[in-house]
Coordinates of C-alpha atoms in Angstrom, one line a residue:
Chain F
X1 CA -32.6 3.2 64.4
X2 CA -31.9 5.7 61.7
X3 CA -28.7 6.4 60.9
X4 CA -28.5 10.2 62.1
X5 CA -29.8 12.1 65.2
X6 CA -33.6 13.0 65.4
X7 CA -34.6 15.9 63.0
X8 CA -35.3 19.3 65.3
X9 CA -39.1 19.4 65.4
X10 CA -39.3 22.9 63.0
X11 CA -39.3 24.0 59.6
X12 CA -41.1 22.8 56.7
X13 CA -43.8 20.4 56.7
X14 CA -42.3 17.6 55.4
X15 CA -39.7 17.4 57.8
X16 CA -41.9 16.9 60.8
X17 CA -43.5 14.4 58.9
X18 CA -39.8 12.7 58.2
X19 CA -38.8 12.9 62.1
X20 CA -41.9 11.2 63.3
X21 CA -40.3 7.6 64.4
X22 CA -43.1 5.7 62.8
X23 CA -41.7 6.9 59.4
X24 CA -38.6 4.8 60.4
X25 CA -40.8 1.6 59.5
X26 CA -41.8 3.1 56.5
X27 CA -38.9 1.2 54.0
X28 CA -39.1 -2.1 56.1
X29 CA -42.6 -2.7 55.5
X30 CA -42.5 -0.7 52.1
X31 CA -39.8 -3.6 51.3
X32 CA -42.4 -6.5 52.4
X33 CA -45.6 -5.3 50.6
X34 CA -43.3 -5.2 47.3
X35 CA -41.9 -8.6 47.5
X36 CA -45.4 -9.9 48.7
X37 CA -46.8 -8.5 45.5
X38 CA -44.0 -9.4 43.4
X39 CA -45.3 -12.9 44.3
X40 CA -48.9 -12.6 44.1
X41 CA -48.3 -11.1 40.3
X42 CA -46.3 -14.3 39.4
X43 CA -43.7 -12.0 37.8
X44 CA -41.3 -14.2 40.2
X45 CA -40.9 -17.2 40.0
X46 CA -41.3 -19.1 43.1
X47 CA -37.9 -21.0 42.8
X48 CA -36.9 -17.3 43.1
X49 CA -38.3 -15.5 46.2
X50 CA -41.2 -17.5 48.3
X51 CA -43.9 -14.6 49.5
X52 CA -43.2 -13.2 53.2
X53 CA -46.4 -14.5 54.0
X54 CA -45.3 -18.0 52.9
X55 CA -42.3 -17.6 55.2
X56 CA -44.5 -16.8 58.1
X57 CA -46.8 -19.4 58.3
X58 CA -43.8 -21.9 57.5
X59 CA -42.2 -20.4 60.5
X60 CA -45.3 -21.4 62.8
X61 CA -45.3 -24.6 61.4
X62 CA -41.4 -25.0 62.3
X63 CA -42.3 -24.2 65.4
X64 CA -45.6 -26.4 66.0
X65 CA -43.6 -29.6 64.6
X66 CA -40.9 -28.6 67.4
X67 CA -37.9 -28.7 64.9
X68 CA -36.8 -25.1 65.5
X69 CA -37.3 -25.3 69.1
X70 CA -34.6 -28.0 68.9
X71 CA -31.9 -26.1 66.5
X72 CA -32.6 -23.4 68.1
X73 CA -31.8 -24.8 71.4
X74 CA -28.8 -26.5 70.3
X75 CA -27.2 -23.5 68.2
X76 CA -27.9 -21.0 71.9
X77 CA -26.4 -23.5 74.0
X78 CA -23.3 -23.8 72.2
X79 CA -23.5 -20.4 71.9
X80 CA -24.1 -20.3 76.2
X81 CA -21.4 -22.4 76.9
X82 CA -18.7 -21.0 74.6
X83 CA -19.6 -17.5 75.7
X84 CA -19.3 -17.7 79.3
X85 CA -16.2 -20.0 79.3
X86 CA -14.6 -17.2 76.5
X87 CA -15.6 -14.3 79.1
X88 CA -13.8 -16.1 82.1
X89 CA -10.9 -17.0 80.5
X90 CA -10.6 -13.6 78.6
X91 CA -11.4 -11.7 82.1
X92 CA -8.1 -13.4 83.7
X93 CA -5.6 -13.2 81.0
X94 CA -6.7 -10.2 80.4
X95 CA -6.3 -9.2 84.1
X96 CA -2.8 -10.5 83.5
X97 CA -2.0 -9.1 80.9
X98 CA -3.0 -6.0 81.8
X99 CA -1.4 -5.9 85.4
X100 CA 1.8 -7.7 84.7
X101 CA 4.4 -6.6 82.7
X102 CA 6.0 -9.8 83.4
X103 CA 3.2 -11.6 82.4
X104 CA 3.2 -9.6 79.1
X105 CA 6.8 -10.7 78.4
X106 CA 6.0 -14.6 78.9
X107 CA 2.5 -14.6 77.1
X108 CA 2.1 -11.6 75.0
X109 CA 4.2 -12.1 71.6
X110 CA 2.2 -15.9 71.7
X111 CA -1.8 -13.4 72.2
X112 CA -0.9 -11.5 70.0
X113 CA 0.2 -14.1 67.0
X114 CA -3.1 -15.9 67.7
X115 CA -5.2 -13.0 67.7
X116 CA -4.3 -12.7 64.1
X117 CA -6.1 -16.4 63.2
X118 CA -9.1 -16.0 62.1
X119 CA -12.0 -18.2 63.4
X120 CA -13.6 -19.8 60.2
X121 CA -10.3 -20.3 59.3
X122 CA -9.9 -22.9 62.1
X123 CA -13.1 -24.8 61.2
X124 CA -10.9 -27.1 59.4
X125 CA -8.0 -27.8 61.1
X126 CA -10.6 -27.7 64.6
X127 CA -12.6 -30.4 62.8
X128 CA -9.6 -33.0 62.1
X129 CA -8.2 -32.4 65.8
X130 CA -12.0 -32.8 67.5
X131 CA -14.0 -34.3 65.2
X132 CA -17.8 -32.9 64.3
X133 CA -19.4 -32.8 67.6
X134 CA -19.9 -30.3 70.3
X135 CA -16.3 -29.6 71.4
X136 CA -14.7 -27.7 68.4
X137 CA -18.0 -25.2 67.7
X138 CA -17.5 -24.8 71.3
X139 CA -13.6 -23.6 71.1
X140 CA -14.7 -21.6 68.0
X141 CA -17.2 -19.3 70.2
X142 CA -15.1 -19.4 72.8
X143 CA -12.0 -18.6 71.0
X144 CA -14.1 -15.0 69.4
X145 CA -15.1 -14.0 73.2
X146 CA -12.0 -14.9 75.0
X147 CA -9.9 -12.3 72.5
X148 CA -12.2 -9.7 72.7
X149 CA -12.8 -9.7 76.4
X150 CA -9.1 -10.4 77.2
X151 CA -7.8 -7.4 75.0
X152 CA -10.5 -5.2 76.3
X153 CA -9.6 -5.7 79.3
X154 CA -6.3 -5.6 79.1
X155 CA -6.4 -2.5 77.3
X156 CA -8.9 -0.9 79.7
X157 CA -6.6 -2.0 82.8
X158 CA -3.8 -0.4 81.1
X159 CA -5.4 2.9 80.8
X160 CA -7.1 3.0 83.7
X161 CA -3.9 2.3 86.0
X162 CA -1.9 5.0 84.0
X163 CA -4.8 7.7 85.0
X164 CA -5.1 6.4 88.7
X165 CA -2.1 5.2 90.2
X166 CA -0.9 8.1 91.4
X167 CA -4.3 8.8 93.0
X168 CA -4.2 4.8 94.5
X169 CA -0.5 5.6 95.9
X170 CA -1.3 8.6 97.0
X171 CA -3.8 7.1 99.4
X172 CA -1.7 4.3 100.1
X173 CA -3.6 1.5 98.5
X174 CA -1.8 -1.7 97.8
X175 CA -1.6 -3.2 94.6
X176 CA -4.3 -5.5 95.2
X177 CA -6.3 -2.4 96.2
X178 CA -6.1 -0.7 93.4
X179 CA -6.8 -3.5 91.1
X180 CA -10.2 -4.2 93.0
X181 CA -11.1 -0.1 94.0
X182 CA -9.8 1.5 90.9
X183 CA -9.2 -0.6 88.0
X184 CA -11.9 -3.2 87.9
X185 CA -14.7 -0.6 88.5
X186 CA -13.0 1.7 86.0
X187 CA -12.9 -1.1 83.2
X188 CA -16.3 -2.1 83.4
X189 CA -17.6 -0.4 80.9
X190 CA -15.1 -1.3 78.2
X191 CA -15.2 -5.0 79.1
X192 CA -18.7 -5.4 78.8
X193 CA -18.3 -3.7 74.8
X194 CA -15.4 -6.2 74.4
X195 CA -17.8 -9.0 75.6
X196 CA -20.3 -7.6 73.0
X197 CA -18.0 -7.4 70.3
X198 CA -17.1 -10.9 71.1
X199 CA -20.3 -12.6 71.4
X200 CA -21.2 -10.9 68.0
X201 CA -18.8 -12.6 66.3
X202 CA -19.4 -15.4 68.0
X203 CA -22.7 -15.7 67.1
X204 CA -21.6 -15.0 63.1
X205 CA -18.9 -17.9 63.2
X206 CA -21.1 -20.4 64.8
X207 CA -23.6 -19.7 62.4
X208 CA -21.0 -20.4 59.7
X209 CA -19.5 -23.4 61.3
X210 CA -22.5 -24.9 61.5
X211 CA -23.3 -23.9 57.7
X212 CA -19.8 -26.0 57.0
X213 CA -20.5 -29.0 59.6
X214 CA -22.9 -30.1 62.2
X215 CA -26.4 -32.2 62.3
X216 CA -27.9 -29.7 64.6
X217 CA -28.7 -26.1 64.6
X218 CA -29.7 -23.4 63.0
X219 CA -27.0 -23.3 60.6
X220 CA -27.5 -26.9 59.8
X221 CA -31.4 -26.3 59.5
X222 CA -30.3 -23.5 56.7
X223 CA -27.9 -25.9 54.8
X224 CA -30.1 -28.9 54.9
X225 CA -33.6 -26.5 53.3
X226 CA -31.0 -25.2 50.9
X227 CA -29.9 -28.8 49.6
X228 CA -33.7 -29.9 49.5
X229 CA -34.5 -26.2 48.0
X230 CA -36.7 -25.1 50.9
X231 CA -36.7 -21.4 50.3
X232 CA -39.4 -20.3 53.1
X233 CA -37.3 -22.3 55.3
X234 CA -33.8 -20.5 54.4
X235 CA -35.5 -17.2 54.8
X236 CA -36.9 -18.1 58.2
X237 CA -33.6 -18.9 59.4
X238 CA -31.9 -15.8 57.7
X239 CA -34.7 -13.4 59.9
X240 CA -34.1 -15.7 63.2
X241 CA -30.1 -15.4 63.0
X242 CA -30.9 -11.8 62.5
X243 CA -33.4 -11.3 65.4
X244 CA -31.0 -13.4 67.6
X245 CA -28.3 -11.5 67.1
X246 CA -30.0 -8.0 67.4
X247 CA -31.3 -9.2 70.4
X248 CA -28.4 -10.7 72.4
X249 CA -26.4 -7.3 71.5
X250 CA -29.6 -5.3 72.9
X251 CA -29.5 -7.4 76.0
X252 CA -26.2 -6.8 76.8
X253 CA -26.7 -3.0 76.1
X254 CA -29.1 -2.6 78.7
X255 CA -26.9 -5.0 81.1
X256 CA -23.9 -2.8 80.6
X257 CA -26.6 0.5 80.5
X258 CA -27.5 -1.0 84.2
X259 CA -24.7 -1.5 85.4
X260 CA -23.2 2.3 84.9
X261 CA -26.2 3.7 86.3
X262 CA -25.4 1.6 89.6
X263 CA -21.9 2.5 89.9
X264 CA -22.7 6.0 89.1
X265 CA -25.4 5.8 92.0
X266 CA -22.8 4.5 94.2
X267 CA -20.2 6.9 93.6
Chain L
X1 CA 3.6 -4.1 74.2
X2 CA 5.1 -2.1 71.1
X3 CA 7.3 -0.7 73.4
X4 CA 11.5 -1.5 72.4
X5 CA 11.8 -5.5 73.8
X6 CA 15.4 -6.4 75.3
X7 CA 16.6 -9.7 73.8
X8 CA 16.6 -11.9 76.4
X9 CA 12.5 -10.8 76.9
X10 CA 12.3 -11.6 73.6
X11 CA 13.3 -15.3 74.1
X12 CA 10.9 -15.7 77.0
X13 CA 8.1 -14.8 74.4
X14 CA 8.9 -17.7 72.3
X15 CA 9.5 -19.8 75.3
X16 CA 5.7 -20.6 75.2
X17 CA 5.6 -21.1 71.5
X18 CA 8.4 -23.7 72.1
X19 CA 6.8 -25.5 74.3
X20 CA 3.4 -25.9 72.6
X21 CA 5.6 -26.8 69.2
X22 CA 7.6 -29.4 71.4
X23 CA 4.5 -30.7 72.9
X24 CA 2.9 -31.0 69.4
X25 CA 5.9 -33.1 68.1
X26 CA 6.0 -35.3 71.1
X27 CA 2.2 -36.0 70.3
X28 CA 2.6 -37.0 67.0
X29 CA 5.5 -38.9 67.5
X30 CA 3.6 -40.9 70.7
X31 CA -0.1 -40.8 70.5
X32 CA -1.6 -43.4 68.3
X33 CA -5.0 -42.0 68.7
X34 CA -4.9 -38.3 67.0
X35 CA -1.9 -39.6 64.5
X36 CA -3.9 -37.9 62.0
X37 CA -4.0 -34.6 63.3
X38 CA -1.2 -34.1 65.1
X39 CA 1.4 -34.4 62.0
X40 CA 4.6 -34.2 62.8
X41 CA 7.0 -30.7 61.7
X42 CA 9.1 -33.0 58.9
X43 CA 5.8 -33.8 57.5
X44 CA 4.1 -29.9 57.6
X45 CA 7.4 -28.8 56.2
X46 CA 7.7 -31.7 53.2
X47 CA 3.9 -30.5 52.9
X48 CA 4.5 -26.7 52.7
X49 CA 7.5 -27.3 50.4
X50 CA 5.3 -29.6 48.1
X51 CA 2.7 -27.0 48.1
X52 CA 4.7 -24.4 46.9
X53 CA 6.9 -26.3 44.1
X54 CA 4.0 -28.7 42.6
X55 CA 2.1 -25.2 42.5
X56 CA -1.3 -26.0 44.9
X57 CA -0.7 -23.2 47.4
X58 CA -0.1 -20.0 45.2
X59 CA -2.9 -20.6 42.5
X60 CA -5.6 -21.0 45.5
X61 CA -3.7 -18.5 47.3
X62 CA -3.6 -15.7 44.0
X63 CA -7.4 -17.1 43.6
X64 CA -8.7 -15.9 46.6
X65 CA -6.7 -12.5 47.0
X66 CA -8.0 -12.0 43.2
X67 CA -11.4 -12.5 44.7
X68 CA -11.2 -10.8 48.1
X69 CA -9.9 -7.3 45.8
X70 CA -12.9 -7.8 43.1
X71 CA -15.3 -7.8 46.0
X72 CA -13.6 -5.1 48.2
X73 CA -14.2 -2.6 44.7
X74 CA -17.6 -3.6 44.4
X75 CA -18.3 -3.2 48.2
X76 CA -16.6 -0.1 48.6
X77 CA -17.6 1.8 45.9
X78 CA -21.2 0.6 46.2
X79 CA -20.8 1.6 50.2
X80 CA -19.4 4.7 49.6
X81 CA -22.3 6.0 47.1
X82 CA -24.5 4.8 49.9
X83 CA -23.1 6.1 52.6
X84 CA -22.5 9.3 50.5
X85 CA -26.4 9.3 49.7
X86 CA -27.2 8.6 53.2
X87 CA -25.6 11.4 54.7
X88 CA -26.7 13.4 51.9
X89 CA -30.5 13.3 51.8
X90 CA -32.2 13.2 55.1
X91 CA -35.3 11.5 53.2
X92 CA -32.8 8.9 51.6
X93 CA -31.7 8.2 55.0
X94 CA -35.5 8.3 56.8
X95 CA -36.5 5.5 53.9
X96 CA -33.5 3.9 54.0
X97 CA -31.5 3.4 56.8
X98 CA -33.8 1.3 58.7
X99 CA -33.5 -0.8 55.9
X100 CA -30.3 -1.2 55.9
X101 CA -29.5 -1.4 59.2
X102 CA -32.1 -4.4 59.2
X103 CA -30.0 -6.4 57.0
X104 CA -27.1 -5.5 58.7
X105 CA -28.3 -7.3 61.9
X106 CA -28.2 -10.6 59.7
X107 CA -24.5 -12.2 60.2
X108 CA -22.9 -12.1 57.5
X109 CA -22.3 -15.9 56.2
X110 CA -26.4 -16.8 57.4
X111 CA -27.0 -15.1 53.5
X112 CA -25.1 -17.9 51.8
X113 CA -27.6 -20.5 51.7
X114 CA -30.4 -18.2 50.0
X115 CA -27.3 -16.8 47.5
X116 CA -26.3 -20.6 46.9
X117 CA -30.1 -21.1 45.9
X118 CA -30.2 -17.9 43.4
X119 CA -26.6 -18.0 42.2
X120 CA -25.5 -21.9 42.3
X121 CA -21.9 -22.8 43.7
X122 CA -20.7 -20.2 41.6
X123 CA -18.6 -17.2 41.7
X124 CA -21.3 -14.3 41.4
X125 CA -22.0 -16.2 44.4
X126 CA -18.6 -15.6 46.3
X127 CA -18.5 -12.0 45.3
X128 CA -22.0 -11.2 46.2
X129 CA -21.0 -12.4 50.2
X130 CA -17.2 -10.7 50.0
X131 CA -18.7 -7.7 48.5
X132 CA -21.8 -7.7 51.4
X133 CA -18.8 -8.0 53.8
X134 CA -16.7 -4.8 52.6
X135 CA -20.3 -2.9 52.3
X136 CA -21.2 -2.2 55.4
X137 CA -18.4 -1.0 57.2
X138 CA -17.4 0.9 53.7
X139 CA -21.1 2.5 53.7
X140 CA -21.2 3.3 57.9
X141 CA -17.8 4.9 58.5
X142 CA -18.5 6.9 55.0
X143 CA -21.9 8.0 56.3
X144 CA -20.2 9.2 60.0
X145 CA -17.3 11.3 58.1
X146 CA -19.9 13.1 56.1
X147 CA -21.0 14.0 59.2
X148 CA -18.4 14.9 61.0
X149 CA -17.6 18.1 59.1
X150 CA -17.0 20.6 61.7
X151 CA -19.5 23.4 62.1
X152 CA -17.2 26.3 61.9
X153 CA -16.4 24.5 58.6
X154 CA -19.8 24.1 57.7
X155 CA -20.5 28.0 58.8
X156 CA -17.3 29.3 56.9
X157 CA -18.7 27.3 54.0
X158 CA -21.4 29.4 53.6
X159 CA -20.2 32.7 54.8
X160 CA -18.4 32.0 51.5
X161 CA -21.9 31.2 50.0
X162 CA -20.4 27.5 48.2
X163 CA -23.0 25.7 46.9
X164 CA -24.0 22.5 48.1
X165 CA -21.9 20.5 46.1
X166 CA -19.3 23.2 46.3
X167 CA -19.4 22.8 50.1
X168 CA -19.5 18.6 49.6
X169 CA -16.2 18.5 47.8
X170 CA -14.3 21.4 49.9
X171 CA -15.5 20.6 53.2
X172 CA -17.2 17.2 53.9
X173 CA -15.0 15.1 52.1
X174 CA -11.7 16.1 53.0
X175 CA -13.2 15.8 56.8
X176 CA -15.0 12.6 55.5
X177 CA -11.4 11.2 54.6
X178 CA -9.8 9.7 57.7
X179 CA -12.9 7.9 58.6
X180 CA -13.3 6.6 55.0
X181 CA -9.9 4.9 55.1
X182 CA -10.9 3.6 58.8
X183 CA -14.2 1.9 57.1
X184 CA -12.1 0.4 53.9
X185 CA -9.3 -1.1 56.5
X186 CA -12.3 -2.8 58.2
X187 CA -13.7 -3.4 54.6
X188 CA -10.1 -5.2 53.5
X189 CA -10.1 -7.6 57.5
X190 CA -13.5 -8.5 56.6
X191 CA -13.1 -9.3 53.0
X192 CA -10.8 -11.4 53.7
X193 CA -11.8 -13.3 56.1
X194 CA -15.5 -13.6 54.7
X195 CA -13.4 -14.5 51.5
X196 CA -12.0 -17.5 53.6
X197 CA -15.8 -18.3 54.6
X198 CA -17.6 -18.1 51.0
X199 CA -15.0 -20.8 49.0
X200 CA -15.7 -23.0 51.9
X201 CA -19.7 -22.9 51.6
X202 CA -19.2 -22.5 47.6
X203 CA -16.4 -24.7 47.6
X204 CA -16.4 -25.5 43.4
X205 CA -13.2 -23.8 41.6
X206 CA -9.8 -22.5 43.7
X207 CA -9.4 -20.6 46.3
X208 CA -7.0 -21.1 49.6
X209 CA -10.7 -21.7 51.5
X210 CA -11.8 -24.5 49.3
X211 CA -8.1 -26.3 49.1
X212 CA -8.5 -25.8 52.9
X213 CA -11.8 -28.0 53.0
X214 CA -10.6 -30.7 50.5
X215 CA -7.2 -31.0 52.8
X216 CA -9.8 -31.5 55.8
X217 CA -11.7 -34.2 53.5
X218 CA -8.4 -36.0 52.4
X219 CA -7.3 -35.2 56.2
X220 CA -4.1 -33.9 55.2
X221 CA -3.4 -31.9 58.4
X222 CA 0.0 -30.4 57.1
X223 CA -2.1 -28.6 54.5
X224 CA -5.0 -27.5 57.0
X225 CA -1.9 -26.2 59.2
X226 CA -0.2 -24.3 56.0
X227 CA -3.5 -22.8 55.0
X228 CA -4.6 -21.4 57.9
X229 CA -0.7 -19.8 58.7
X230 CA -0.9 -18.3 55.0
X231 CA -4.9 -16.5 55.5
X232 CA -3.3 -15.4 59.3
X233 CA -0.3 -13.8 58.0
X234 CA -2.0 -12.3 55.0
X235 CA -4.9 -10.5 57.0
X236 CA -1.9 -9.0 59.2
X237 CA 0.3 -8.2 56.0
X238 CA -2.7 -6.4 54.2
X239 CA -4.0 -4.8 57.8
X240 CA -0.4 -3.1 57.8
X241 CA 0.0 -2.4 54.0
X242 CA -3.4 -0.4 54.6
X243 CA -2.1 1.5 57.7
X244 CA 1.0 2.9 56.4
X245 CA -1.0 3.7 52.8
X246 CA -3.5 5.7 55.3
X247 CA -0.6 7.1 57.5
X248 CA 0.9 8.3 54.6
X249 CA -2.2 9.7 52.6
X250 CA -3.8 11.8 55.3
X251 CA -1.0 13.0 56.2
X252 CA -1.9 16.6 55.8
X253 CA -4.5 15.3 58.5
X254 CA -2.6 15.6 61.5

């Protein structure tokens, strides 16, 4: 987790002591003992910072009443839907796009103008054409995946068939061949980091849309503790966003770490 | 697809652009239902023309750049004396950079509800997220150029016995360079656009984000429509301004 590669294990003392990993966790929890003591001294004032202990046990509360199971259910299913509509989309205009120059020529310039808009700029103009419900968050996620799959694999496509067409005409494949022996294999890998690029912003704008407009999520859960001046719950959705986000980015590490090991095995 | 484009392929890009504009006018023309949203060209233009003249679209629009550059300084140099520091001092990095890299895992605008409750709807508030947003990128692209110094740099360094921070100025920072300019161009797209975010959440004072959200409430499409065009084709105008001012400054890079 730290910033540079692992110390060598030699020289003076204190450096073995600095490249053990447990030391990592030493300004984390460092961090959480100040601000619970802070607290405790009353040299803060409560409207100011809530201890971390306070934001713990109203976490489990949260989650006994059922309230964050149900923002947090509604924010990762917009999330879901968004995300795997964005990927399929992005997957075949991207194919396009990176197969057909013709295709290029039609669709491109237009790609490549509305790449430029950013999402939360939409949130507006998405709101007056949909209204606040389901469908314009929706577009918003789905808008942040489908560009970043659909350039990566565009891109990827493009590179890969530079490298290996002469080896695909060479053994005769047809065009279809190559695409489905050469290219899609070869692409994997930077698809998968477009889809996580994607879903990471993804999951940032629909945070932020929901900040701006909804009655469910956890956005709306932060905006509505803010207006009633909730603190502990603020900060429990500030660590969940955070854990979420962490987490869905892991996941699709490993899934993309998987993956290359199998296709390496095969090969 | 920066390739030289023959004319009449240019004129098949737009052909989908057209259509969708054509499709657009027919809708607000025809459909009673979303007459609201889908405003009709005479009425974006009278709108964008209004904007301009009666003076709504520039102050906002000056506002928010105004903004976006005060929190891009603050960002940057804050990011680059902690990226510098991290790189630096492996115990400022071993105590640190978990830390950091902690915080960094929270997305970006999930902060403004705790700054709203310390700083009010209020412009320390605005900066605090723009600045946050120029930060991070500022403080990890410094911290891999410091790094990047090549060894037979490093070992020619001190064949020539520099001291440390005669080896810091010489060697790791001009190396440093091209990745520095990398993390402020992310720094400037994410500014920007985080810019765009904050003056909706704080939406008190000007700023093209909070006109934006007024339009919305007012639902005055033609405005929406003009905002959003103006934040699109500055975040491109500023991604290129920053390319060619890198292009040209490292040159002695390549």
């Amino acid at each position: 987790m730290s910033l540079s590669l692992p110390l060598p294990l030699r020289g003076p003392h204190w450096r073995r002591v600095l490249a053990h990993p447990a030391f990592l966790l030493v300004s984390p929890l460092a961090l959480l003992a100040l601000w619970q003591a802070a607290c405790n001294s009353g040299a803060v004032s409560p409207q100011l910072l809530v201890p971390p202990l306070q934001v713990w046990r109203t976490a489990l509360s949260l989650a006994a009443s059922g309230d964050l199971w149900l923002n947090l259910s509604a924010s990762l299913y917009r999330l879901a839907v968004g995300f795997v509509s964005g990927t399929v989309l992005g997957l075949l205009v991207g194919a396009l796009l990176g197969t057909s120059p013709r295709f290029v020529v039609w669709v491109g310039p237009t790609f490549n103008v509305l790449r430029q808009v950013p999402g939360i700029a939409l949130v507006p103009a998405l709101i007056l054409l949909l209204g606040v419900g389901e469908a314009f968050k929706i577009v918003l996620v789905g808008k942040a995946v489908f560009f970043s799959v659909a350039l990566a694999t565009s891109e990827s496509i493009r590179a890969v068939s530079g490298r290996w067409s002469e080896v695909g005409t060479l053994y005769r494949l047809s065009r279809w061949q190559q695409l489905r022996h050469i290219a899609l294999p070869a692409s994997l890998s930077p698809v998968l980091t477009g889809m996580r690029i994607g879903l990471n912003r993804a999951w940032m704008v629909l945070v932020a849309t929901e900040l701006i407009a909804s009655e469910s999520g956890l956005g709306q859960m932060m905006e509505m503790a803010r207006q009633m001046f909730q603190m502990d719950v603020v900060m429990v959705g500030i660590v969940l966003t955070g854990v979420i986000g962490f987490g869905l980015d892991r996941g699709l590490r490993l899934v993309q770490r998987m993956l290359l090991q199998r296709q390496g095995g095969q090969q | 697809m920066t390739a030289r484009v023959s004319w009449p392929d240019r004129l098949r890009g737009l052909a989908i652009p057209a259509a969708l504009l054509l499709l657009w006018q027919w809708a607000a023309h025809h459909s009673t239902a979303y007459a609201y949203a889908f405003v009709p060209f005479e009425q974006v233009w009278r709108g964008a023309v209004q904007a301009l003249e009666s003076g709504g679209l520039l102050p906002n629009l000056g506002a928010s750049l105004a903004r976006t550059c005060a929190g891009l300084l603050i960002g940057s140099v804050l990011g680059l004396a902690l990226g510098g520091v991290l790189a630096m001092s492996t115990l400022a990095d071993k105590l640190a950079g978990t830390l950091f890299h902690a915080l960094r895992q929270v997305p970006l605008l999930a902060w403004a509800p705790l700054i709203g409750l310390w700083f009010g709807n209020s412009e320390p508030a605005r900066l605090l997220v723009i600045s946050l947003a120029a930060l991070y990128p500022v403080t990890l692209n410094t911290f891999e150029g410091l790094h990047q110094a090549e060894s037979r740099h490093l070992e020619l360094a001190s064949l020539y016995q520099l001291t440390a921070w005669q080896q810091f100025w010489r060697v790791r920072l001009p190396a440093a360079l091209p990745h520095v300019f990398t993390g402020l161009m992310h720094a400037l797209t994410f500014a920007w656009i985080s810019a765009v975010g904050a003056e909706m959440l704080f939406s008190a004072g000007p700023g093209i984000g909070s006109m934006m959200l007024t339009a919305e409430t007012n639902q005055q499409m033609e405005i929406v429509l003009i905002c959003v065009i103006t934040i699109s084709a500055m975040g491109t105008l500023m991604n290129h301004a920053l390319t060619l001012a890198a292009r040209r400054l490292l040159r002695w890079h390549r």
